[in-house]
Tab-separated table of C-alpha atoms in Angstrom:
chain	number	residue	atom	x	y	z
K	563	UNK	CA	42.223	148.165	150.044
K	564	UNK	CA	43.228	146.693	146.593
K	565	UNK	CA	44.863	150.832	146.057
K	566	UNK	CA	46.446	150.208	149.677
K	567	UNK	CA	48.258	146.825	148.405
K	568	UNK	CA	49.340	148.197	145.274
K	569	UNK	CA	51.474	150.892	146.777
K	570	UNK	CA	52.834	148.072	148.770
K	571	UNK	CA	53.522	146.240	145.970
K	572	UNK	CA	55.077	149.655	143.824
K	573	UNK	CA	57.282	150.200	147.252
K	574	UNK	CA	58.426	147.045	147.489
K	575	UNK	CA	59.546	147.338	143.797
K	576	UNK	CA	61.131	149.969	143.695
K	577	UNK	CA	63.639	149.342	146.717
K	578	UNK	CA	64.431	145.915	145.072
K	579	UNK	CA	65.241	147.692	142.122
K	580	UNK	CA	66.766	151.120	143.693
K	581	UNK	CA	68.707	147.896	144.960
K	582	UNK	CA	69.973	146.154	142.344
K	583	UNK	CA	71.196	148.661	140.870
K	584	UNK	CA	73.446	150.105	143.755
K	585	UNK	CA	74.762	146.597	143.585
K	586	UNK	CA	75.001	146.668	139.936
K	587	UNK	CA	77.409	149.863	140.947
K	588	UNK	CA	79.899	148.754	142.360
K	589	UNK	CA	83.375	148.911	140.213
K	590	UNK	CA	86.394	147.750	142.223
K	591	UNK	CA	89.678	149.106	141.391
K	592	UNK	CA	93.430	148.294	141.752
K	593	UNK	CA	97.219	148.880	139.824
K	594	UNK	CA	99.342	146.272	138.756
K	595	UNK	CA	102.243	149.635	138.798
K	596	UNK	CA	105.573	147.473	138.801
K	597	UNK	CA	107.174	144.506	138.729
K	598	UNK	CA	105.139	141.513	138.068
K	599	UNK	CA	106.523	139.749	141.358
K	600	UNK	CA	104.942	137.716	144.779
K	601	UNK	CA	104.431	140.368	146.299
K	602	UNK	CA	102.294	142.053	143.154
K	603	UNK	CA	101.118	138.678	143.466
K	604	UNK	CA	99.682	138.453	146.856
K	605	UNK	CA	98.520	142.179	145.761
K	606	UNK	CA	95.829	140.318	143.225
K	607	UNK	CA	95.214	137.717	145.625
K	608	UNK	CA	93.794	140.540	147.713
K	609	UNK	CA	91.927	142.814	145.451
K	610	UNK	CA	90.299	140.372	144.214
K	611	UNK	CA	89.482	138.791	147.036
K	612	UNK	CA	88.360	141.972	148.311
K	613	UNK	CA	86.301	143.053	145.052
K	614	UNK	CA	84.155	139.638	146.249
K	615	UNK	CA	84.029	140.515	149.913
K	616	UNK	CA	82.263	143.967	147.827
K	617	UNK	CA	80.477	142.130	146.189
K	618	UNK	CA	81.067	144.618	142.994
K	619	UNK	CA	79.807	143.772	140.068
K	620	UNK	CA	83.094	144.928	137.598
K	621	UNK	CA	86.771	145.280	138.831
K	622	UNK	CA	89.036	147.748	137.023
K	623	UNK	CA	92.812	147.308	137.118
K	624	UNK	CA	94.694	150.190	135.940
K	625	UNK	CA	97.904	148.422	134.540
K	626	UNK	CA	101.654	150.279	133.730
K	627	UNK	CA	104.254	147.719	133.889
K	628	UNK	CA	107.441	146.273	132.003
K	629	UNK	CA	106.624	142.570	133.304
K	630	UNK	CA	107.919	140.064	135.481
K	631	UNK	CA	108.284	136.366	136.965
K	632	UNK	CA	106.791	134.462	134.053
K	633	UNK	CA	105.187	131.929	137.441
K	634	UNK	CA	103.267	134.931	139.394
K	635	UNK	CA	102.044	136.087	135.623
K	636	UNK	CA	100.760	132.867	135.449
K	637	UNK	CA	99.457	133.069	138.519
K	638	UNK	CA	97.629	135.794	137.711
K	639	UNK	CA	96.156	135.725	134.603
K	640	UNK	CA	94.165	132.358	135.828
K	641	UNK	CA	92.963	134.304	138.954
K	642	UNK	CA	91.697	136.739	136.440
K	643	UNK	CA	90.526	134.245	134.205
K	644	UNK	CA	88.412	132.032	137.121
K	645	UNK	CA	87.152	135.109	138.630
K	646	UNK	CA	83.059	135.711	138.278
K	647	UNK	CA	83.344	138.969	138.521
K	648	UNK	CA	83.841	140.570	134.857
K	649	UNK	CA	87.256	142.004	134.936
K	650	UNK	CA	88.347	145.056	132.676
K	651	UNK	CA	92.268	146.499	132.629
K	652	UNK	CA	92.953	149.940	131.634
K	653	UNK	CA	96.372	149.759	130.124
K	654	UNK	CA	98.233	153.447	131.206
K	655	UNK	CA	100.558	153.215	129.598
K	656	UNK	CA	102.083	149.580	129.558
K	657	UNK	CA	101.688	145.967	129.524
K	658	UNK	CA	104.803	144.333	128.220
K	659	UNK	CA	105.705	140.715	128.656
K	660	UNK	CA	104.202	139.124	131.917
K	661	UNK	CA	101.686	142.775	131.650
K	662	UNK	CA	100.128	141.946	128.408
K	663	UNK	CA	99.305	138.101	128.924
K	664	UNK	CA	97.635	139.298	132.083
K	665	UNK	CA	95.927	142.384	130.065
K	666	UNK	CA	94.846	138.728	127.721
K	667	UNK	CA	93.422	137.144	130.260
K	668	UNK	CA	90.871	140.130	130.816
K	669	UNK	CA	87.614	140.483	129.886
K	670	UNK	CA	87.798	144.213	127.808
K	671	UNK	CA	90.876	146.221	127.437
K	672	UNK	CA	91.055	149.642	127.498
K	673	UNK	CA	94.266	152.083	126.486
K	674	UNK	CA	95.069	155.421	127.448
K	675	UNK	CA	96.786	157.519	124.270
K	676	UNK	CA	100.510	156.361	123.785
K	677	UNK	CA	100.317	152.869	125.351
K	678	UNK	CA	101.274	149.826	124.247
K	679	UNK	CA	101.170	145.859	124.833
K	680	UNK	CA	103.018	143.312	123.690
K	681	UNK	CA	106.931	142.010	123.558
K	682	UNK	CA	106.041	139.208	125.617
K	683	UNK	CA	109.520	137.556	125.231
K	684	UNK	CA	110.514	135.933	128.123
K	685	UNK	CA	114.561	136.614	129.315
K	686	UNK	CA	116.580	136.135	131.614
K	687	UNK	CA	117.283	137.771	134.892
K	688	UNK	CA	120.245	138.152	134.486
K	689	UNK	CA	121.799	139.432	131.733
K	690	UNK	CA	118.444	140.028	129.560
K	691	UNK	CA	119.034	137.730	127.267
K	692	UNK	CA	116.583	135.720	125.324
K	693	UNK	CA	115.358	132.667	127.479
K	694	UNK	CA	115.812	128.732	126.146
K	695	UNK	CA	112.687	127.947	124.087
K	696	UNK	CA	111.001	125.524	126.648
K	697	UNK	CA	110.553	128.792	128.965
K	698	UNK	CA	109.657	130.422	124.916
K	699	UNK	CA	106.847	127.657	124.727
K	700	UNK	CA	105.497	127.820	127.588
K	701	UNK	CA	104.911	131.499	127.332
K	702	UNK	CA	103.216	130.880	123.694
K	703	UNK	CA	100.956	128.692	125.025
K	704	UNK	CA	99.930	130.573	127.546
K	705	UNK	CA	99.428	133.916	125.425
K	706	UNK	CA	97.524	131.050	122.875
K	707	UNK	CA	95.679	129.516	125.243
K	708	UNK	CA	93.883	132.674	127.044
K	709	UNK	CA	93.702	134.912	123.939
K	710	UNK	CA	90.953	132.012	123.273
K	711	UNK	CA	89.683	132.050	126.268
K	712	UNK	CA	88.911	135.402	125.828
K	713	UNK	CA	88.006	135.897	121.741
K	714	UNK	CA	91.530	137.281	120.640
K	715	UNK	CA	93.221	135.931	117.909
K	716	UNK	CA	95.809	133.773	119.163
K	717	UNK	CA	98.059	133.613	116.324
K	718	UNK	CA	98.774	137.655	117.061
K	719	UNK	CA	99.726	136.590	121.119
K	720	UNK	CA	101.902	133.635	119.805
K	721	UNK	CA	103.427	136.506	118.109
K	722	UNK	CA	103.819	138.561	121.026
K	723	UNK	CA	106.270	136.156	122.333
K	724	UNK	CA	107.839	134.247	119.548
K	725	UNK	CA	110.014	137.128	117.307
K	726	UNK	CA	109.884	133.995	113.889
K	727	UNK	CA	106.186	134.029	113.768
K	728	UNK	CA	105.477	136.202	110.640
K	729	UNK	CA	101.706	136.918	109.930
K	730	UNK	CA	100.936	138.852	107.023
K	731	UNK	CA	100.227	142.775	107.498
K	732	UNK	CA	100.866	143.045	111.082
K	733	UNK	CA	104.984	142.124	111.969
K	734	UNK	CA	107.327	140.181	109.886
K	735	UNK	CA	109.734	137.763	111.317
K	736	UNK	CA	112.646	139.241	113.707
K	737	UNK	CA	110.747	140.996	115.741
K	738	UNK	CA	108.047	139.944	118.403
K	739	UNK	CA	104.578	142.465	118.061
K	740	UNK	CA	103.250	144.985	120.360
K	741	UNK	CA	100.903	147.349	119.233
K	742	UNK	CA	100.352	150.971	119.807
K	743	UNK	CA	96.401	151.790	120.867
K	744	UNK	CA	95.782	151.908	117.161
K	745	UNK	CA	96.490	148.759	115.998
K	746	UNK	CA	95.215	146.991	119.409
K	747	UNK	CA	92.059	148.384	118.813
K	748	UNK	CA	92.287	147.407	114.800
K	749	UNK	CA	93.296	143.555	115.797
K	750	UNK	CA	90.901	142.996	118.735
K	751	UNK	CA	93.456	143.818	121.314
K	752	UNK	CA	92.106	146.699	122.995
K	753	UNK	CA	88.210	148.402	123.399
K	754	UNK	CA	88.705	151.930	123.167
K	755	UNK	CA	91.246	154.273	123.586
K	756	UNK	CA	90.595	156.607	126.625
K	757	UNK	CA	92.434	159.339	129.254
K	758	UNK	CA	91.842	157.962	132.424
K	759	UNK	CA	89.712	155.312	134.075
K	760	UNK	CA	86.731	158.118	134.755
K	761	UNK	CA	86.120	157.709	130.858
K	762	UNK	CA	85.926	154.512	130.653
K	763	UNK	CA	83.275	154.476	133.191
K	764	UNK	CA	81.565	157.685	132.240
K	765	UNK	CA	81.349	155.512	128.358
K	766	UNK	CA	80.309	152.031	130.191
K	767	UNK	CA	77.504	154.418	131.733
K	768	UNK	CA	79.162	153.371	135.289
K	769	UNK	CA	79.916	157.131	136.179
K	770	UNK	CA	77.750	157.224	139.194
K	771	UNK	CA	79.575	153.791	140.302
K	772	UNK	CA	80.382	153.513	143.893
K	773	UNK	CA	84.198	153.337	143.198
K	774	UNK	CA	86.013	150.974	146.051
K	775	UNK	CA	89.839	151.317	145.734
K	776	UNK	CA	92.363	148.676	146.939
K	777	UNK	CA	94.116	149.947	150.307
K	778	UNK	CA	96.876	148.049	152.354
K	779	UNK	CA	95.696	147.235	155.458
K	780	UNK	CA	97.427	147.743	158.428
K	781	UNK	CA	99.172	143.993	158.285
K	782	UNK	CA	99.774	144.861	154.361
K	783	UNK	CA	102.290	148.158	155.889
K	784	UNK	CA	103.726	146.671	158.125
K	785	UNK	CA	104.571	143.950	156.009
K	786	UNK	CA	106.033	146.291	153.781
K	787	UNK	CA	107.519	148.298	156.376
K	788	UNK	CA	109.655	144.889	156.958
K	789	UNK	CA	110.233	144.224	153.348
K	790	UNK	CA	112.534	148.120	152.843
K	791	UNK	CA	116.378	146.675	152.546
K	792	UNK	CA	117.296	149.098	154.960
K	793	UNK	CA	115.387	147.800	157.627
K	794	UNK	CA	116.551	144.040	156.512
K	795	UNK	CA	120.229	144.831	157.006
K	796	UNK	CA	119.059	145.910	160.464
K	797	UNK	CA	117.316	143.167	161.000
K	798	UNK	CA	120.541	140.782	159.807
K	799	UNK	CA	122.690	143.097	162.083
K	800	UNK	CA	120.473	141.801	165.112
K	801	UNK	CA	120.173	137.976	164.607
K	802	UNK	CA	123.915	137.796	163.526
K	803	UNK	CA	124.664	139.766	166.641
K	804	UNK	CA	122.465	137.856	169.285
K	805	UNK	CA	123.205	135.014	167.624
K	806	UNK	CA	126.885	136.031	168.833
K	807	UNK	CA	126.940	137.770	171.880
K	808	UNK	CA	124.396	134.326	173.149
K	809	UNK	CA	127.037	131.755	171.753
K	810	UNK	CA	129.531	133.538	173.921
K	811	UNK	CA	127.432	134.382	176.933
K	812	UNK	CA	124.834	131.083	176.953
K	813	UNK	CA	122.205	131.673	179.487
K	814	UNK	CA	121.652	135.497	179.809
K	815	UNK	CA	118.946	134.987	177.033
K	816	UNK	CA	117.942	138.743	175.872
K	817	UNK	CA	120.906	138.383	172.814
K	818	UNK	CA	119.150	134.724	171.996
K	819	UNK	CA	115.640	136.545	172.371
K	820	UNK	CA	116.212	139.497	170.422
K	821	UNK	CA	117.974	137.422	167.070
K	822	UNK	CA	114.615	135.002	167.323
K	823	UNK	CA	112.527	138.301	167.549
K	824	UNK	CA	114.537	139.447	164.531
K	825	UNK	CA	114.484	136.556	162.441
K	826	UNK	CA	110.791	136.448	163.080
K	827	UNK	CA	110.238	140.012	161.391
K	828	UNK	CA	113.178	139.156	158.473
K	829	UNK	CA	111.286	136.413	157.659
K	830	UNK	CA	107.383	136.380	157.529
K	831	UNK	CA	107.028	139.761	155.363
K	832	UNK	CA	108.940	137.122	152.591
K	833	UNK	CA	107.271	134.092	153.327
K	834	UNK	CA	104.014	135.903	152.947
K	835	UNK	CA	104.803	137.424	149.537
K	836	UNK	CA	106.106	134.528	148.325
K	837	UNK	CA	109.657	133.981	148.338
K	838	UNK	CA	111.092	133.364	151.673
K	839	UNK	CA	110.323	129.077	150.747
K	840	UNK	CA	110.518	126.552	154.032
K	841	UNK	CA	113.402	125.195	152.254
K	842	UNK	CA	115.438	128.292	152.065
K	843	UNK	CA	114.327	128.822	156.007
K	844	UNK	CA	115.641	125.087	157.003
K	845	UNK	CA	119.042	126.552	155.234
K	846	UNK	CA	119.274	129.769	157.507
K	847	UNK	CA	118.494	127.060	160.468
K	848	UNK	CA	120.823	124.273	159.642
K	849	UNK	CA	123.151	127.774	159.708
K	850	UNK	CA	123.706	128.312	163.027
K	851	UNK	CA	123.238	124.573	164.000
K	852	UNK	CA	126.284	123.800	162.065
K	853	UNK	CA	128.009	126.802	164.124
K	854	UNK	CA	126.436	125.798	167.160
K	855	UNK	CA	127.794	122.704	166.631
K	856	UNK	CA	131.616	124.000	165.824
K	857	UNK	CA	131.673	125.883	169.004
K	858	UNK	CA	130.331	123.928	171.344
K	859	UNK	CA	130.663	120.380	170.198
K	860	UNK	CA	134.397	120.033	167.883
K	861	UNK	CA	137.817	122.770	169.082
K	862	UNK	CA	139.151	124.456	166.690
K	863	UNK	CA	137.430	125.784	163.997
K	864	UNK	CA	136.811	124.090	160.674
K	865	UNK	CA	134.229	122.792	158.037
K	866	UNK	CA	131.021	123.006	160.003
K	867	UNK	CA	131.878	126.544	160.920
K	868	UNK	CA	132.359	127.754	157.640
K	869	UNK	CA	129.419	125.741	156.060
K	870	UNK	CA	127.469	127.034	159.274
K	871	UNK	CA	128.410	131.361	158.123
K	872	UNK	CA	127.455	130.187	154.743
K	873	UNK	CA	124.601	128.339	155.465
K	874	UNK	CA	123.229	131.214	157.552
K	875	UNK	CA	123.697	134.232	155.170
K	876	UNK	CA	122.935	131.828	152.490
K	877	UNK	CA	119.634	131.359	154.467
K	878	UNK	CA	119.094	135.308	154.204
K	879	UNK	CA	119.826	135.570	150.397
K	880	UNK	CA	117.645	132.899	149.482
K	881	UNK	CA	114.672	134.768	151.397
K	882	UNK	CA	115.038	137.862	149.554
K	883	UNK	CA	114.501	136.728	146.638
K	884	UNK	CA	111.542	135.372	143.558
K	885	UNK	CA	114.038	132.330	143.025
K	886	UNK	CA	112.209	128.399	141.548
K	887	UNK	CA	114.072	125.992	143.794
K	888	UNK	CA	117.544	126.283	142.443
K	889	UNK	CA	116.287	127.824	139.444
K	890	UNK	CA	117.935	131.762	139.086
K	891	UNK	CA	117.003	132.207	135.339
K	892	UNK	CA	114.471	135.098	136.151
K	893	UNK	CA	116.147	136.740	138.756
K	894	UNK	CA	117.116	139.883	138.416
K	895	UNK	CA	120.136	140.807	137.992
K	896	UNK	CA	119.279	143.683	140.194
K	897	UNK	CA	117.093	142.265	142.761
K	898	UNK	CA	119.972	139.277	143.367
K	899	UNK	CA	123.118	142.068	143.509
K	900	UNK	CA	120.452	144.062	145.730
K	901	UNK	CA	119.898	140.372	148.080
K	902	UNK	CA	123.782	139.811	148.244
K	903	UNK	CA	124.875	143.856	149.177
K	904	UNK	CA	122.130	144.561	151.578
K	905	UNK	CA	123.236	140.909	153.185
K	906	UNK	CA	126.759	140.771	153.598
K	907	UNK	CA	126.718	145.165	153.888
K	908	UNK	CA	124.535	144.094	157.367
K	909	UNK	CA	126.923	140.679	157.814
K	910	UNK	CA	130.251	143.432	158.002
K	911	UNK	CA	128.557	146.196	160.086
K	912	UNK	CA	127.229	143.299	162.193
K	913	UNK	CA	130.573	141.542	162.767
K	914	UNK	CA	132.532	144.956	163.643
K	915	UNK	CA	129.870	146.310	165.877
K	916	UNK	CA	130.538	142.393	167.802
K	917	UNK	CA	134.210	143.263	168.193
K	918	UNK	CA	133.770	146.689	169.131
K	919	UNK	CA	130.964	146.069	172.284
K	920	UNK	CA	132.526	142.669	172.562
K	921	UNK	CA	135.152	144.718	175.362
K	922	UNK	CA	133.138	147.523	176.549
K	923	UNK	CA	129.545	145.595	176.888
K	924	UNK	CA	130.152	144.589	181.005
K	925	UNK	CA	131.050	148.134	181.597
K	926	UNK	CA	127.123	148.980	181.434
K	927	UNK	CA	125.322	148.535	184.216
K	928	UNK	CA	121.858	147.074	182.883
K	929	UNK	CA	124.300	144.866	181.252
K	930	UNK	CA	126.297	143.854	184.358
K	931	UNK	CA	123.439	142.538	186.336
K	932	UNK	CA	122.993	139.617	184.423
K	933	UNK	CA	127.042	138.982	183.636
K	934	UNK	CA	129.240	137.542	185.844
K	935	UNK	CA	130.480	141.246	187.230
K	936	UNK	CA	127.546	141.092	189.851
K	937	UNK	CA	127.087	137.370	190.490
K	938	UNK	CA	130.495	136.229	190.828
K	939	UNK	CA	132.420	136.859	193.414
K	940	UNK	CA	136.603	137.375	193.550
K	941	UNK	CA	135.803	134.330	196.576
K	942	UNK	CA	134.723	131.909	194.280
K	943	UNK	CA	137.934	132.534	192.145
K	944	UNK	CA	136.606	135.185	189.903
K	945	UNK	CA	136.710	138.742	189.008
K	946	UNK	CA	135.878	141.200	186.982
K	947	UNK	CA	136.874	144.680	187.741
K	948	UNK	CA	139.211	146.929	186.669
K	949	UNK	CA	142.451	145.473	186.482
K	950	UNK	CA	145.624	147.140	187.149
K	951	UNK	CA	148.604	147.192	185.192
K	952	UNK	CA	150.508	144.277	187.083
K	953	UNK	CA	148.536	141.644	184.995
K	954	UNK	CA	149.880	143.041	181.490
K	955	UNK	CA	152.587	139.846	180.517
K	956	UNK	CA	150.797	137.099	182.985
K	957	UNK	CA	150.561	134.176	181.412
K	958	UNK	CA	147.641	132.064	182.400
K	959	UNK	CA	145.405	129.213	180.223
K	960	UNK	CA	142.189	129.337	179.048
K	961	UNK	CA	139.672	128.412	181.379
K	962	UNK	CA	136.370	128.198	178.642
K	963	UNK	CA	136.979	128.758	175.469
K	964	UNK	CA	137.410	132.312	173.757
K	965	UNK	CA	135.048	132.470	170.704
K	966	UNK	CA	136.880	135.840	170.323
K	967	UNK	CA	135.488	136.177	174.487
K	968	UNK	CA	135.695	133.735	176.837
K	969	UNK	CA	137.130	133.361	180.544
K	970	UNK	CA	141.074	132.914	181.677
K	971	UNK	CA	142.623	131.571	184.569
K	972	UNK	CA	146.090	133.770	185.788
K	973	UNK	CA	147.657	132.666	189.393
K	974	UNK	CA	144.252	130.803	190.661
K	975	UNK	CA	141.989	133.252	189.452
K	976	UNK	CA	139.290	133.591	187.302
K	977	UNK	CA	139.192	136.531	184.087
K	978	UNK	CA	137.058	138.055	181.693
K	979	UNK	CA	139.219	137.793	178.046
K	980	UNK	CA	138.826	138.563	174.687
K	981	UNK	CA	141.396	137.985	171.894
K	982	UNK	CA	142.199	139.742	169.827
K	983	UNK	CA	139.681	138.043	167.490
K	984	UNK	CA	140.893	134.574	166.841
K	985	UNK	CA	139.103	131.626	168.877
K	986	UNK	CA	141.858	129.497	171.698
K	987	UNK	CA	140.460	126.605	172.911
K	988	UNK	CA	140.146	125.559	176.676
K	989	UNK	CA	143.395	124.730	178.256
K	990	UNK	CA	145.473	126.542	176.139
K	991	UNK	CA	148.388	128.776	177.216
K	992	UNK	CA	147.987	132.631	176.941
K	993	UNK	CA	149.782	136.130	177.480
K	994	UNK	CA	147.806	139.340	178.940
K	995	UNK	CA	148.614	142.127	175.961
K	996	UNK	CA	145.856	144.909	177.122
K	997	UNK	CA	144.298	145.608	181.060
K	998	UNK	CA	141.676	148.191	179.233
K	999	UNK	CA	138.568	147.925	179.818
K	1000	UNK	CA	136.907	144.837	182.213
K	1001	UNK	CA	137.536	141.989	180.610
K	1002	UNK	CA	141.486	141.201	179.350
K	1003	UNK	CA	143.339	141.385	176.237
K	1004	UNK	CA	144.838	138.342	175.513
K	1005	UNK	CA	146.741	136.051	172.428
K	1006	UNK	CA	147.598	132.728	172.490
K	1007	UNK	CA	150.900	131.921	173.657
K	1008	UNK	CA	153.398	130.487	170.996
K	1009	UNK	CA	155.289	127.566	172.020
């Protein structure tokens, strides 16, 4: 009986040991291989959460970045410092600026041959020049406190930011510190040189560990898809075009539905990645309200219309950028230019499409079922058929404001009409200049 219990005890102990060993041998890996920005911030946050759910006992980051936004780097290094799971970093090949800060926050630093770490001077996004001293001071304090927390030389960490700091045998005044692999090892900013993650794990007796690599889930892939500038441009085209056609034909529903869906698909991915803030979305909504006020309440086209367009386009641009309120110091010039170009080109394409489609849209069979061509009869004073040349040169008045589409009254009958792009108010006199298509082309009759 005692022998039986002894075997049971040994069996349970063995199972427990194997289970503990399996748990100790889970290594979670992910990459920081592009600019440090809100998207990368979100990736790190999700990866650390997944590592915790996976009950990993080691996190290994593969690093290759030239830096990025200071605020996002600060949030990432804070998450790493607060991690209950040890975090190692493998620098392959660069950890510059914000990358250096994040690396120093890790428990162990390993580097690939030819790798480097340092050069953490804060620069502005517009021209790449050194940012004002208040930003340098903030970065120095973060580098210093992070190095202290991990038992590394805080003075050297500060020297990676401030060129005025001179450390005997390491740096001279006028240059910031950037370590090669051997220098980093010598001064305690690297634990070893390795060619790959596999070599690191083997050196740590973790070559048989279960490796869990971070992968974007389906939702993240969808978000990444809609963050593509080309897709954003198409969404902007739909937003602007949908708003315009709904304002031209109130009550149709489809254009505004398309605009609402496109707006959600545009802003949600940027919002989830920390780019679009609440106030930036509010700027966009305010622009729509101002434009509606201009079109439906105030005659003519003046300050409200101009402000509405500026707010709409401004909200779309701001939603793409990693700015802090109205501070654009650390927005890369390329990203700012890309956002402006995407919005402007999409807006111009939308305007061109609007003017091209407006005179043609009533010819579409599917659209005619929801427009005047099938719901209003000539007996009611409306007509939307193809017109004869007899109407050419006829004068009339605007029945409902042309924006630039609307309706006009000629000889007591109502016709669909479009101007040449001008807004013409109700009761203004017009003259027909073309009868092609299913809507007349008119212009304002000069008195």
